[in-house]
Every structure is written in structure tokens, then in C-alpha cells.
CSV table of C-alpha atoms in Angstrom, one decimal:
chain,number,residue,atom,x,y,z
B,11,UNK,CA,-49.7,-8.9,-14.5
B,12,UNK,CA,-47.0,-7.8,-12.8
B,13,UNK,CA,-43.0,-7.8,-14.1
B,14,UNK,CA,-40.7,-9.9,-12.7
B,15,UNK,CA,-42.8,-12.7,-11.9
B,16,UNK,CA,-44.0,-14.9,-14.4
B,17,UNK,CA,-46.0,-13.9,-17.3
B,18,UNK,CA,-48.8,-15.8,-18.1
B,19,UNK,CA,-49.3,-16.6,-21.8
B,20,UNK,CA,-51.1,-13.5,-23.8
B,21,UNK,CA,-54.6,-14.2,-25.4
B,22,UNK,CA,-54.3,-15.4,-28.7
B,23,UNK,CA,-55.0,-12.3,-30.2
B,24,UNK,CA,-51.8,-11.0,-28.6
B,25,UNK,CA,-49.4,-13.3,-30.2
B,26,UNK,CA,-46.2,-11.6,-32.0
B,27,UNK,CA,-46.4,-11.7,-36.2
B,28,UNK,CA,-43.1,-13.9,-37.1
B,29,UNK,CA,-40.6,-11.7,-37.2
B,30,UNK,CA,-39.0,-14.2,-40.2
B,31,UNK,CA,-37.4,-12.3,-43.5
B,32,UNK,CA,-39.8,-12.5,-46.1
B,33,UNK,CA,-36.9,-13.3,-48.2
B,34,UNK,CA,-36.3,-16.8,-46.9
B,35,UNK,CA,-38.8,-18.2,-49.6
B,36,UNK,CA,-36.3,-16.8,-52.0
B,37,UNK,CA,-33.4,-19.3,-53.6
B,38,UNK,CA,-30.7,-17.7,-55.2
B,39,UNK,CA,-28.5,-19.7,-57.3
B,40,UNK,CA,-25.6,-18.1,-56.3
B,41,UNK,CA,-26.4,-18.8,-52.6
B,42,UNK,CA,-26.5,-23.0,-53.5
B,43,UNK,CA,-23.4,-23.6,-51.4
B,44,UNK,CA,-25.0,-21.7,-48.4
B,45,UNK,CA,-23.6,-23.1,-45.0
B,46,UNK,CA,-26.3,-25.4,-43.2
B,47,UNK,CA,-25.9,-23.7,-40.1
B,48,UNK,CA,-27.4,-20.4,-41.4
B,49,UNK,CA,-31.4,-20.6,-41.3
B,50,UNK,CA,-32.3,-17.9,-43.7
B,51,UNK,CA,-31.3,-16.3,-47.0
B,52,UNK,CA,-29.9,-13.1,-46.5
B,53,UNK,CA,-30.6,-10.4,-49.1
B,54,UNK,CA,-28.4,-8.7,-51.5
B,55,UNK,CA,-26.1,-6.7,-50.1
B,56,UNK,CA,-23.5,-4.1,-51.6
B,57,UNK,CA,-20.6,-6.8,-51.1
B,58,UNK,CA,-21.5,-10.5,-50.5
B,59,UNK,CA,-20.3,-12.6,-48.0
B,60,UNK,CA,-18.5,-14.3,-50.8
B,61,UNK,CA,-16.9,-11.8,-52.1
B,62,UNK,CA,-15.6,-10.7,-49.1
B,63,UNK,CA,-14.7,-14.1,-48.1
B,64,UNK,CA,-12.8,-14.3,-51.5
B,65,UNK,CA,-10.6,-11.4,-50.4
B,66,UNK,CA,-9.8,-12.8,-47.0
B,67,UNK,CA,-12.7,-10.9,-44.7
B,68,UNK,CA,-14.2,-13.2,-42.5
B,69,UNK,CA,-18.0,-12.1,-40.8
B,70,UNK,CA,-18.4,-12.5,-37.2
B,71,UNK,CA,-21.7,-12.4,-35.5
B,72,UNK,CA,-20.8,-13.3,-32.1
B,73,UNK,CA,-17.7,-11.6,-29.2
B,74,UNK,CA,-16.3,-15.7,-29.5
B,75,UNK,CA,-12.5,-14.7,-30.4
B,76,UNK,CA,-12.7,-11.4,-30.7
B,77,UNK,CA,-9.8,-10.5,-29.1
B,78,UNK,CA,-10.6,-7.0,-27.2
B,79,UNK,CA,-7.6,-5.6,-27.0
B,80,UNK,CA,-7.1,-5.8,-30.2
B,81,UNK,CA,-10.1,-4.3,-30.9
B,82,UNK,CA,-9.7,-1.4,-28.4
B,83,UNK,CA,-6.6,-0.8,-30.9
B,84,UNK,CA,-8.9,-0.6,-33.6
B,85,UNK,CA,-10.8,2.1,-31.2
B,86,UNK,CA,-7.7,4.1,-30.5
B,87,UNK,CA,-7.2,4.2,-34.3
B,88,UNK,CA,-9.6,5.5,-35.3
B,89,UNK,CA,-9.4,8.4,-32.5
B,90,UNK,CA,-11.6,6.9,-30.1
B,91,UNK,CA,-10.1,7.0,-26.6
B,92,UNK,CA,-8.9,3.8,-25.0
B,93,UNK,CA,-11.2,1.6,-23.2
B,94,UNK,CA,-11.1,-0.2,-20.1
B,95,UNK,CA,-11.4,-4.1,-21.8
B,96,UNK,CA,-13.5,-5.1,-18.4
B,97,UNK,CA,-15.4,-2.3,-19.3
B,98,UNK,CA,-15.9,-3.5,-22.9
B,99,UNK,CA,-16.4,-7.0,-22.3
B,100,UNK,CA,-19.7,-5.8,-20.1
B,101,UNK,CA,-20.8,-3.8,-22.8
B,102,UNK,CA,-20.8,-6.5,-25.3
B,103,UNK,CA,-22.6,-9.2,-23.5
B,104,UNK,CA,-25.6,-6.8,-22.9
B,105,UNK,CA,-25.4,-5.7,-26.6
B,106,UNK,CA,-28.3,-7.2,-28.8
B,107,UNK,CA,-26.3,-7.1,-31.9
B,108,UNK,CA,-23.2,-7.3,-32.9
B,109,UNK,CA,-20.9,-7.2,-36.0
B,110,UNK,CA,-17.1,-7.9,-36.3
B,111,UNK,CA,-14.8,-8.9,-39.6
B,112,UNK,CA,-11.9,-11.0,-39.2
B,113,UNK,CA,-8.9,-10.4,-41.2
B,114,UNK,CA,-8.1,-13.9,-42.6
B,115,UNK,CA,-4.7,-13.4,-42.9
B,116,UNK,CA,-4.0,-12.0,-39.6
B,117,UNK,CA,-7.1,-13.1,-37.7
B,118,UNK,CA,-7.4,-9.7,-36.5
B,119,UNK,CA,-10.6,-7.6,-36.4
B,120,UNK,CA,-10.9,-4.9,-39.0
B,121,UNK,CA,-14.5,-4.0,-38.5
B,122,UNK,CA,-16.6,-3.7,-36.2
B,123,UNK,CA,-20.1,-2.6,-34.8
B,124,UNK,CA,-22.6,-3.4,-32.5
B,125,UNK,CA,-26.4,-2.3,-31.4
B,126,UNK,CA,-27.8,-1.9,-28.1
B,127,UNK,CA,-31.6,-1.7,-27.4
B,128,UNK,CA,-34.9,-3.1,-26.0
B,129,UNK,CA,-35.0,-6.4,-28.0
B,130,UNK,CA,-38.4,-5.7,-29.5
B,131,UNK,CA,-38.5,-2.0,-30.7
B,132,UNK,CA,-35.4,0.2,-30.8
B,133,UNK,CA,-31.9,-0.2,-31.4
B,134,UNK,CA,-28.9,2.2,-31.5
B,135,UNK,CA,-25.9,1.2,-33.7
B,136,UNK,CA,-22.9,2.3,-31.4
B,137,UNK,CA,-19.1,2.1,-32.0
B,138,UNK,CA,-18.9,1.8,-35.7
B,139,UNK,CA,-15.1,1.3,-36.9
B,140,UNK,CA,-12.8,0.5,-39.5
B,141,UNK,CA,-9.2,0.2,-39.3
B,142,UNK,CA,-7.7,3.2,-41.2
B,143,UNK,CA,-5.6,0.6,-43.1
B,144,UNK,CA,-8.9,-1.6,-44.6
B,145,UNK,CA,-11.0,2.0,-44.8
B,146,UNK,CA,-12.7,3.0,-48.0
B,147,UNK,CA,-13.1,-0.4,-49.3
B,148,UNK,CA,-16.5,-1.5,-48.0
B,149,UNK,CA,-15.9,-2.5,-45.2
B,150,UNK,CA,-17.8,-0.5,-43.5
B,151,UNK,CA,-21.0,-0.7,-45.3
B,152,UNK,CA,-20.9,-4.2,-45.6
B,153,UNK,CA,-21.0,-4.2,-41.7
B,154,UNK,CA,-23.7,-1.8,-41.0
B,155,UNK,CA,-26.1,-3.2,-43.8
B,156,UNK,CA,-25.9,-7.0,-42.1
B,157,UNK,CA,-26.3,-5.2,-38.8
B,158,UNK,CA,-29.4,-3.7,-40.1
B,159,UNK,CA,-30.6,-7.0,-41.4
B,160,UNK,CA,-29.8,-8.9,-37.9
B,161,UNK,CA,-32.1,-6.7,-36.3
B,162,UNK,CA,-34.6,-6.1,-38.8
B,163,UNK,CA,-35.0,-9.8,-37.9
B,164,UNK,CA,-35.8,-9.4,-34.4
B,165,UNK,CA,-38.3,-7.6,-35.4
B,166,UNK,CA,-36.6,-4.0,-34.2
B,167,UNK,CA,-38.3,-1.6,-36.4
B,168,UNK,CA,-36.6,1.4,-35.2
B,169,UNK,CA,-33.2,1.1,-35.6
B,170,UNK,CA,-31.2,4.7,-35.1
B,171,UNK,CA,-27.4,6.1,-34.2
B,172,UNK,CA,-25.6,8.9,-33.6
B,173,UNK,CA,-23.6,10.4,-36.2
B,174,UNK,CA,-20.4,13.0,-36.8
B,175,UNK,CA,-20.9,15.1,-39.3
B,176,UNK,CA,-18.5,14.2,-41.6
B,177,UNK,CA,-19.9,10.6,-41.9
B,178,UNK,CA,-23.4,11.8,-42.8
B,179,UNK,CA,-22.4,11.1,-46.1
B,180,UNK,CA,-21.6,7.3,-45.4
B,181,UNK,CA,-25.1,6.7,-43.3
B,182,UNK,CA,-27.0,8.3,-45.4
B,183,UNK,CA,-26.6,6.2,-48.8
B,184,UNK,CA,-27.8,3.4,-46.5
B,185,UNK,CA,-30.4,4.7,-45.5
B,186,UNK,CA,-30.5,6.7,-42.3
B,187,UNK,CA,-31.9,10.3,-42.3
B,188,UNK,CA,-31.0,12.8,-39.7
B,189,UNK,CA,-34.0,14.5,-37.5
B,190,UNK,CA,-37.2,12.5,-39.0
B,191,UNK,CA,-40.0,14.9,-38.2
B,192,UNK,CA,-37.6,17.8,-36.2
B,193,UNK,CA,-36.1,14.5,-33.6
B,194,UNK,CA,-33.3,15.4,-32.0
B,195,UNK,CA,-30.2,13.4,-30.5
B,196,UNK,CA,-29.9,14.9,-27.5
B,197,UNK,CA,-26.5,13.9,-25.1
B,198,UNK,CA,-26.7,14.9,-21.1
B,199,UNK,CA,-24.0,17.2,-20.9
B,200,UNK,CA,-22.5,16.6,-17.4
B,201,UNK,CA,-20.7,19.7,-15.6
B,202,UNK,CA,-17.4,19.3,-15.0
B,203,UNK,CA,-15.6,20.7,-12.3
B,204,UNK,CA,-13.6,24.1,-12.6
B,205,UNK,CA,-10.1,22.8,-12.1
B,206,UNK,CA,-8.4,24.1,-9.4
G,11,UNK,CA,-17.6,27.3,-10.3
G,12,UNK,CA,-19.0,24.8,-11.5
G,13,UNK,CA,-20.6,26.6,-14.4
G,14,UNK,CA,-17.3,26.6,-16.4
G,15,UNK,CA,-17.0,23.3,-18.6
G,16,UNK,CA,-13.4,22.2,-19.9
G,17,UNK,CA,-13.6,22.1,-23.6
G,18,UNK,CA,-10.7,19.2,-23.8
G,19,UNK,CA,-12.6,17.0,-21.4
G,20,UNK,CA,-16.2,17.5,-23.5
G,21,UNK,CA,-14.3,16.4,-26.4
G,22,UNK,CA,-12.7,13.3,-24.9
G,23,UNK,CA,-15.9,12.7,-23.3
G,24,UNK,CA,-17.6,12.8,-26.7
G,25,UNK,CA,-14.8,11.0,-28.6
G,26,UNK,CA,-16.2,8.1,-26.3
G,27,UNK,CA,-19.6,8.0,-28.6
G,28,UNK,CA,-19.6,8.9,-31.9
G,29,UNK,CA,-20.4,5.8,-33.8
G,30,UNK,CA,-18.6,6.9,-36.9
G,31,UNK,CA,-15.2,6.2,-38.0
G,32,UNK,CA,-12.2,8.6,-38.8
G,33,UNK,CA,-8.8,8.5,-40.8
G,34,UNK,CA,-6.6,9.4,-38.1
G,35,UNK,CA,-3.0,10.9,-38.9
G,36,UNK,CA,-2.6,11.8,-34.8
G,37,UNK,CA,-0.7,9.9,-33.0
G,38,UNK,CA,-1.5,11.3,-30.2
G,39,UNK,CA,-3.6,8.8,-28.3
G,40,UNK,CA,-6.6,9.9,-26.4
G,41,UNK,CA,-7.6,7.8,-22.7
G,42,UNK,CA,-10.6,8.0,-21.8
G,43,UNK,CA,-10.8,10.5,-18.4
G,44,UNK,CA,-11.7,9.1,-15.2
G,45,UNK,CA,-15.4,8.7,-14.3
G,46,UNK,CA,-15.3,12.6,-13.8
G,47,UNK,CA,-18.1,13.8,-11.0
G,48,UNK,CA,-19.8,16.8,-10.4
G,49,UNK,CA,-18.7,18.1,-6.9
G,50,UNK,CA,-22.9,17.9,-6.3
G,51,UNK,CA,-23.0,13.7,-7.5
G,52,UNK,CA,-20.4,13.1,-5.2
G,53,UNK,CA,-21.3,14.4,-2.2
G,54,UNK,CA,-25.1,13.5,-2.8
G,55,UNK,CA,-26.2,10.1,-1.4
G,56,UNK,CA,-27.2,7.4,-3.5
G,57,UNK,CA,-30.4,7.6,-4.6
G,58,UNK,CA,-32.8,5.3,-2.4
G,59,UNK,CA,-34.7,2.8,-4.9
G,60,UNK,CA,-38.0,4.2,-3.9
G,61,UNK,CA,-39.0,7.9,-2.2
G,62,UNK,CA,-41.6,10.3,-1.7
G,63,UNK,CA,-41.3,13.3,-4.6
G,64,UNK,CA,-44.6,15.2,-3.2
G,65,UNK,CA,-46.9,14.6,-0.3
G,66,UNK,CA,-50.1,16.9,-0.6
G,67,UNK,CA,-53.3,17.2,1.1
G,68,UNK,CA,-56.6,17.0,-1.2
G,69,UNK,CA,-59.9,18.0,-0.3
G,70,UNK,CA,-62.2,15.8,1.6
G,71,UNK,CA,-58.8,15.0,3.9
G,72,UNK,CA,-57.3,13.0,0.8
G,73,UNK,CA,-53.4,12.7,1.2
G,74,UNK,CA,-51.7,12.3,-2.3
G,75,UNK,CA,-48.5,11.0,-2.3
G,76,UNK,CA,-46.5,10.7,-5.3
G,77,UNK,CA,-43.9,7.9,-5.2
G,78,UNK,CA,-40.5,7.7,-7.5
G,79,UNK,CA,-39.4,4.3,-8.2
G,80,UNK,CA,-36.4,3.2,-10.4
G,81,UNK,CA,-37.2,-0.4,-8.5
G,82,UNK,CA,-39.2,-1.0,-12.4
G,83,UNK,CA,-42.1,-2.8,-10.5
G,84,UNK,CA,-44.4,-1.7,-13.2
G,85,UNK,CA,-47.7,-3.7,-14.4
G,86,UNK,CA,-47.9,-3.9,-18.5
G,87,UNK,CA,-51.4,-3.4,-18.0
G,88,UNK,CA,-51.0,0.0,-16.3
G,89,UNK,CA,-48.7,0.8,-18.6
G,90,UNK,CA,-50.9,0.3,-21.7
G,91,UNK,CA,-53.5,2.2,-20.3
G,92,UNK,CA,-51.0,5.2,-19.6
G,93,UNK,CA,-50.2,4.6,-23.1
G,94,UNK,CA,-53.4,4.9,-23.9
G,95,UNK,CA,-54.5,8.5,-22.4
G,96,UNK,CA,-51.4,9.9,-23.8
G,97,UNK,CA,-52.6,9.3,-27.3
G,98,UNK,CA,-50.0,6.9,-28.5
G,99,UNK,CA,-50.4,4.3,-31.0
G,100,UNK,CA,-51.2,0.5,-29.3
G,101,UNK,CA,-48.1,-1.8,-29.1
G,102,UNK,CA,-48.8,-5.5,-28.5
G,103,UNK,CA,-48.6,-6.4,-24.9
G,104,UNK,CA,-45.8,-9.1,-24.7
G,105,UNK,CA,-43.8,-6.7,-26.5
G,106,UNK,CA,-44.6,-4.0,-23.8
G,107,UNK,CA,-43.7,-6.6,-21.7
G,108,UNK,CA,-40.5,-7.7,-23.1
G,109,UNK,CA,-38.9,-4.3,-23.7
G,110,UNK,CA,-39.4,-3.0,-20.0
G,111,UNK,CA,-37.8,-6.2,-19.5
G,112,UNK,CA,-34.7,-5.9,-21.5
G,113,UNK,CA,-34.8,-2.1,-20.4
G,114,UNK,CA,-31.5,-1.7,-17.8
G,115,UNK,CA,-33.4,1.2,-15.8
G,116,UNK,CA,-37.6,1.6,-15.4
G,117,UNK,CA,-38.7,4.7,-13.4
G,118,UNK,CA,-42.1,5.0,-12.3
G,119,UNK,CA,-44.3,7.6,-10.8
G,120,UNK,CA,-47.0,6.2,-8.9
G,121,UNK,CA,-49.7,8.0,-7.0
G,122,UNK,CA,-50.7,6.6,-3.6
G,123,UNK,CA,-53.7,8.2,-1.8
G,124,UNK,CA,-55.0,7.8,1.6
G,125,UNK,CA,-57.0,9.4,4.2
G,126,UNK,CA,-55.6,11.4,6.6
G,127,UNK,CA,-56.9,8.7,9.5
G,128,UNK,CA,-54.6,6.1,7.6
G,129,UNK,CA,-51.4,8.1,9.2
G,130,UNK,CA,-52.8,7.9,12.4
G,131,UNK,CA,-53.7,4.0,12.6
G,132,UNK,CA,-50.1,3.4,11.2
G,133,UNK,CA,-48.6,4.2,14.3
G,134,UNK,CA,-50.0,1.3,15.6
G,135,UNK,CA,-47.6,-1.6,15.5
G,136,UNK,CA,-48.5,-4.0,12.5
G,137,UNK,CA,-51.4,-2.5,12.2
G,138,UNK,CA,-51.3,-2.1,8.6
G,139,UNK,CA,-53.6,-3.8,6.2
G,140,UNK,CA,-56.7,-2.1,7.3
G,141,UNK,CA,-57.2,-0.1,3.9
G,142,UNK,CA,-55.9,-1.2,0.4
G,143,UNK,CA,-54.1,2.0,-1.1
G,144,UNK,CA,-55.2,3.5,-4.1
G,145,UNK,CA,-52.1,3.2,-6.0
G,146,UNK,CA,-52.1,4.6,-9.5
G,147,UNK,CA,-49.2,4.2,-12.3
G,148,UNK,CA,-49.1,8.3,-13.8
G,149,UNK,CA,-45.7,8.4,-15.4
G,150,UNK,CA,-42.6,6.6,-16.3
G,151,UNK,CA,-38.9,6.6,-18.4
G,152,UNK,CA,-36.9,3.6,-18.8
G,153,UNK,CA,-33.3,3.6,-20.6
G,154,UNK,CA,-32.1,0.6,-22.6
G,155,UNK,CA,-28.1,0.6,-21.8
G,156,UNK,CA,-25.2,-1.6,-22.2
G,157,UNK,CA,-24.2,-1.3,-18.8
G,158,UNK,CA,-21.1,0.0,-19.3
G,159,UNK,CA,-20.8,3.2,-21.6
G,160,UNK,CA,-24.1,4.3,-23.4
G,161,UNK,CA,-27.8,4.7,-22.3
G,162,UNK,CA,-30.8,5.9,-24.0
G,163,UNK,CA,-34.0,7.2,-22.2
G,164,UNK,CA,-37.2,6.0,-24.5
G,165,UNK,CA,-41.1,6.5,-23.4
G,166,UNK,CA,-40.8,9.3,-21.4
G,167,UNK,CA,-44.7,9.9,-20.1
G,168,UNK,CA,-46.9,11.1,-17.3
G,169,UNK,CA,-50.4,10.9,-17.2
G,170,UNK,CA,-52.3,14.2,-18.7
G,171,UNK,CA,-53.8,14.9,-15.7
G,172,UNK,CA,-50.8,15.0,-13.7
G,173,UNK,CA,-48.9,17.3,-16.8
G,174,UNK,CA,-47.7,20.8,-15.7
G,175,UNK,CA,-46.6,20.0,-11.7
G,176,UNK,CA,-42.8,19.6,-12.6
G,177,UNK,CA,-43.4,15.6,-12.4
G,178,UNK,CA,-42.0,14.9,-15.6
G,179,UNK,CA,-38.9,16.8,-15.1
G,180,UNK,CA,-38.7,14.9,-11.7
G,181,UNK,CA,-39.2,12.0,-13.2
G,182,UNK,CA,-36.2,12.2,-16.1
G,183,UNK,CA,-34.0,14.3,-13.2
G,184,UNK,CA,-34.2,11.2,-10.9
G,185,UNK,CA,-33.6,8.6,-13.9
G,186,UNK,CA,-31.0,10.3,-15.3
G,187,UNK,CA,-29.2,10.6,-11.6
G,188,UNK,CA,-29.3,6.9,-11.2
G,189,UNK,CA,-28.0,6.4,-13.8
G,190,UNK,CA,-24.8,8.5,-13.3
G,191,UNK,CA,-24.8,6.8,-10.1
G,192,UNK,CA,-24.3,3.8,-12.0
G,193,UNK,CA,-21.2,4.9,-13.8
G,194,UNK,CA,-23.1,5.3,-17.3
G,195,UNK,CA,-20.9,8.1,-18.3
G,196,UNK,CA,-22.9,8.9,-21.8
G,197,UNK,CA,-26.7,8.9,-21.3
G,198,UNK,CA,-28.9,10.3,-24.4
G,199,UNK,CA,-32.1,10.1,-26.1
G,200,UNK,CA,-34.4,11.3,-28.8
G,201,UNK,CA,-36.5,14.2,-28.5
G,202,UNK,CA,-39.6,15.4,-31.0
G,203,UNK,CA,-39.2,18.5,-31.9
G,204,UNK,CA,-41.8,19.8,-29.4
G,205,UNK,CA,-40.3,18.5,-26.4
G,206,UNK,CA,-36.3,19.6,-27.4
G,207,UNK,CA,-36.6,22.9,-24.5
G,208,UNK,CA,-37.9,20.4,-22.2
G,209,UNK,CA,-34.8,18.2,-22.0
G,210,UNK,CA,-32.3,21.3,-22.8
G,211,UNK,CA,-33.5,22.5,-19.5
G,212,UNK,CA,-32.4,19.3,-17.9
G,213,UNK,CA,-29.2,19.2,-19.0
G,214,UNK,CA,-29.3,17.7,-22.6
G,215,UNK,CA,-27.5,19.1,-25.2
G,216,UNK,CA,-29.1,18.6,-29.0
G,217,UNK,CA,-26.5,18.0,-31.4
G,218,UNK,CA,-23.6,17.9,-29.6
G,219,UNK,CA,-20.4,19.3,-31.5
G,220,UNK,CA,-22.6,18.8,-34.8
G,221,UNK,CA,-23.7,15.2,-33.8
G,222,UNK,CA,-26.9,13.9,-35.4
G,223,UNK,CA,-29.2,11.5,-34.8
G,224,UNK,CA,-30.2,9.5,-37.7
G,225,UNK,CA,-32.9,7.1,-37.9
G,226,UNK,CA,-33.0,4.2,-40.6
G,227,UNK,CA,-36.0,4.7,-42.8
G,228,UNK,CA,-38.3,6.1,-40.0
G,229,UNK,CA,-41.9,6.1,-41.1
């Protein structure tokens, strides 16, 4: 069976367990007024969509009106150099995941993250940001934990990301340990030439 | 020399990474450096899709040759069996299948052997289906990227009986040029602990500036 032609339908035995949220079965009251568009219940999370809805955060799921230069502003900061927007816009249509909130008021983003992978086993969480003005009040985690539960619905079981030091502390309540076993994150170091 | 490394252009270059977030009070804002190339990338040619990494005579007049490829013409089955005699755990198929699809780069290393006759009836003109060649599938890396900024190598292998020849290291040397070649300025990957000198001695650095990788409730 080789790739890039077609592949012929797997044996039965082969077929992929549904990769559905065993939560679905679950109605919660508070989740009655649930938009029809959305096909499953999500779980509880630190802050719910209505609350942040209630406070004027909207959740994004998809680039549609993200504006990127405002988002590269969002990147700058935070300390992260300035991108190339091109650049950016490649990067997030071959991203499997991705995570934005919407400030209501001035339908800018405030939030933002966004997982690359395979489609089927791993996925990296890159370019997590808040705006230093919306920092410390949830934003964050409220991101990261529906970006978890987007591709823990693919089916990506190995979900992992790279982190400074001084955020540990924010990953690690939600979950993440660093070096599992002794695995290291390991970054090809290019040489740089002696400047003349 | 190229052995001295600018500290100020390894941080920008790393600023372009981190996934975490920081209160900033500097104004001073950071652009990202020019797609900055070792004096060796540039003047190298680009990688050929396909190419010979060893050609070696066996006994019984056997010619081995070992074949790079970042082409990712790879067969699941072959794969799966690889998988196999290196011990690790079964994944389903159309999985297999699907990942190496959604994977940006696939580098192979196939073994091709022929008898030493084989080279001479190839000079003839089209004279070249006389003997099917034993091709085998003994290692292979792919990267999962976003095309633009980040790439990660996963399932780094080569089969056991071809462990200890340097192949491996080929193997990730060559992957990891292509995809400089590309432009993917921030290439990384996961290591066991067992395996960490292995890529330090390709150029990867484990916990850059204090960077750690973190997994989300690994098993």
C-alpha cells in the first residue's frame, strides 16, 4: 500500500475507535441554551464560555477575522519578535488547532494559541499569548484548557509544548509535566556566523 | 569562525518559540533577524530529493546501496514492520497512514541490493527491467511543521540490523538540512533520555536557555 495513491479501505479490524468525548451523553442544565451549531458538550472548565461571554470575551476556533496584524501586536507585546504576517498566515492554515478570544468591546484578539501536529498522534501547543493588559485573569487558562479538549477530540493523545521557565508554574496546574521519563526538548541550535 | 555564536541573535532566535507569555515593561521591540545562514548552508547545493549515502560491496558480489529519500514514498506496511523489530508498541494502520500523511517532511532509508552484473547490463540502453531490486525500508524521521516557523522531528528509527553504521545520524543530518533548506528556522524534537547525546552531537541543544518540554498527562 503505497502513500500518495489511494488507500484502500483497512480490514475491519483496523477501523479507528470514535474519537467522540465521552461527555457528550452528559446534559448539564446550565448548558440548556447551548448553541445548535456546537455538536458536543464540552466539560467543565476553570471559566465557562458563559462567563467569559458575560464579561465581553468572545472564543474563536477558527483564523476567520482574526485580524493578524493585530495579533502580531499581541506577539510583540508580549516580547515576541515581530512576524512576517505572510509568514503567519502560512503557519496558521497548516496548524491543526487553534484558539483565539475576541475582545467584544474592541473586536480585537486578546488571546491566543494554536497546535501543530500529525492529526492523529501528537500535537505541540505553540505561540501561547495574552495581552499584558487582559493578563492574570484567566485568560490564559481558559484558552489552553479548550485547546486541550479540541484535540483530545481528534483523538491526539500526546499533546506537548515548550515552555520558559518562569511559566512552569502556569502549565503545570493544568496538567503538563516537564521531562516524563528523563524526555527532553531538544532545539537545533544553528551556527551563526562570526560577524565580521 | 564559525564556532563563535552571537548571544543576542540566539536569544531573538529563541524569542521566536517560546510558547509562554510575559509581562513586558520593554519597549524596545524585537524583529525577528533575517533567515540567518551558516556560511556552509549557503554555499551547499540543495539537497537532491533522493541520493546514494553508501554504496558497498557484500560477499557473494552483492552491492548494497543505501538510498536517502525526503521524497516520503514510504509503504505503511514497511513501516509497521520497522516498527515492529524496533520493539515499539502497534499503532493502527490508517493512523500510521494518516500521520506520515499530514507529516510536512518523511525521510527514508532504503536499502537496494544488486549484483555486481546488474551495473554492467545497465549500460545498455533501456535495458533495465531485467531484475526486480531488492529494496528494503531500514530507517526513517518525519517532522510535523507548520511550514512557516516550527518543526518537530517524531519516529526517528533504523532497523536493528543496520544500528551502529552512522545511518541514523545520516538520516536526522539529511532531514534536518532539508528542512533548513526550507526556511524552517526552529526545528526541534523530543528525545528519551537515552538518546539525548545522540542528538547533542547533531546539533540539538536540550533545554535551551532553561526551556522545557512538557507533556500533558503523559502515561
Amino acid at each position: 500500500m503505497l502513500l500518495g495513491g489511494t488507500i484502500s479501505t483497512p480490514p475491519a479490524s483496523l477501523r479507528i475507535r470514535s474519537t467522540l468525548n465521552p461527555q457528550n451523553a452528559v446534559t448539564q442544565s446550565s448548558q440548556a441554551a447551548f448553541p445548535a451549531a456546537m455538536q458536543r458538550q464540552p466539560p467543565s472548565y476553570s471559566i465557562s464560555d458563559e462567563d467569559l461571554k458575560s464579561r465581553g470575551f468572545l472564543l474563536r476556533r477558527t483564523a476567520e477575522g482574526l485580524n493578524l496584524d493585530q495579533l502580531n501586536s499581541v506577539f510583540v507585546a508580549v516580547g515576541f519578535p515581530r512576524r512576517d504576517t505572510a509568514k503567519i498566515e502560512v503557519a496558521l492554515e497548516h496548524t491543526d488547532a487553534l484558539l483565539w478570544v475576541e475582545y467584544e468591546k474592541t473586536r480585537r484578539p486578546v488571546a491566543f494559541a494554536r497546535a501543530t501536529g500529525d492529526g492523529v498522534f501528537n500535537a505541540i501547543i505553540w505561540d501561547v499569548v495574552v495581552d499584558p493588559s487582559f493578563q492574570s485573569c484567566g485568560l490564559g487558562k481558559a484558552v489552553i484548557e479548550r485547546l486541550i479538549e479540541d484535540l483530545q477530540a481528534k483523538g491526539i493523545c500526546n499533546i506537548a509544548l515548550y515552555s520558559e521557565p518562569r511559566v512552569l508554574g502556569f502549565y503545570r496546574p493544568l496538567g503538563f509535566v516537564s521531562d516524563p521519563d528523563g524526555i527532553k526538548g531538544m532545539v537545533f541550535i544553528r551556527k551563526q556566523r562570526n560577524k565580521k | 569562525s564559525r564556532k563563535v555564536k552571537s548571544l543576542r541573535l540566539r536569544a531573538n532566535f529563541w524569542e521566536s518559540i517560546r510558547s509562554g507569555f510575559v509581562k513586558n515593561n520593554n519597549s524596545t521591540q524585537l524583529v525577528e533577524p533575517p533567515s540567518i545562514v551558516d556560511d556552509e548552508e549557503e554555499t551547499e547545493p540543495l539537497l537532491p530529493v533522493e541520493f546514494t549515502l553508501v554504496e558497498r560491496t557484500l560477499q557473494d558480489g552483492l552491492i548494497e546501496e543505501i538510498i536517502f529519500s525526503s521524497g516520503g514514498e514510504i509503504d505503511v506496511y514497511d513501516l509497521q514492520g520497522l516498527c515492529d523489530k524496533v520493539g515499539w508498541p502497534r499503532r493502527p494502520l490508517v493512523k500510521l497512514a494518516a500521520a506520515l500523511k499530514n507529516s510536512y517532511m518523511v525521510a527514508t532509508l532504503h536499502s537496494v541490493m544488486k549484483s555486481s552484473s546488474d551495473s554492467v547490463s545497465d549500460s545498455s540502453e533501456g535495458d533495465n527491467g531485467q531484475k526486480q531490486k531488492e529494496k528494503k525500508l531500514i530507517g526513517m524521521a518525519r517532522a510535523t511543521s507548520d511550514h512557516a516557523f516550527n518543526a518537530t522531528i517524531w519516529d526517528v528509527l533504523v532497523d536493528p540490523e543496520y544500528q551502529g553504521q552512522g545511518l541514523g545520524k545520516a538520516l536526522v543530518e539529511k532531514l534536518v538540512r532539508a528542512l533548513l533548506q526550507r526556511d524552517i528556522g526552529n526545528i526541534s524534537l523530543f528525545a528519551d533520555s537515552q538518546v539525548v547525546d545522540f542528538y547533542q552531537n547533531l546539533g540539538f541543544e536540550a533545554d535551551p536557555e532553561g526551556i522545557k518540554g512538557m507533556f500533558w498527562y503523559p502515561k
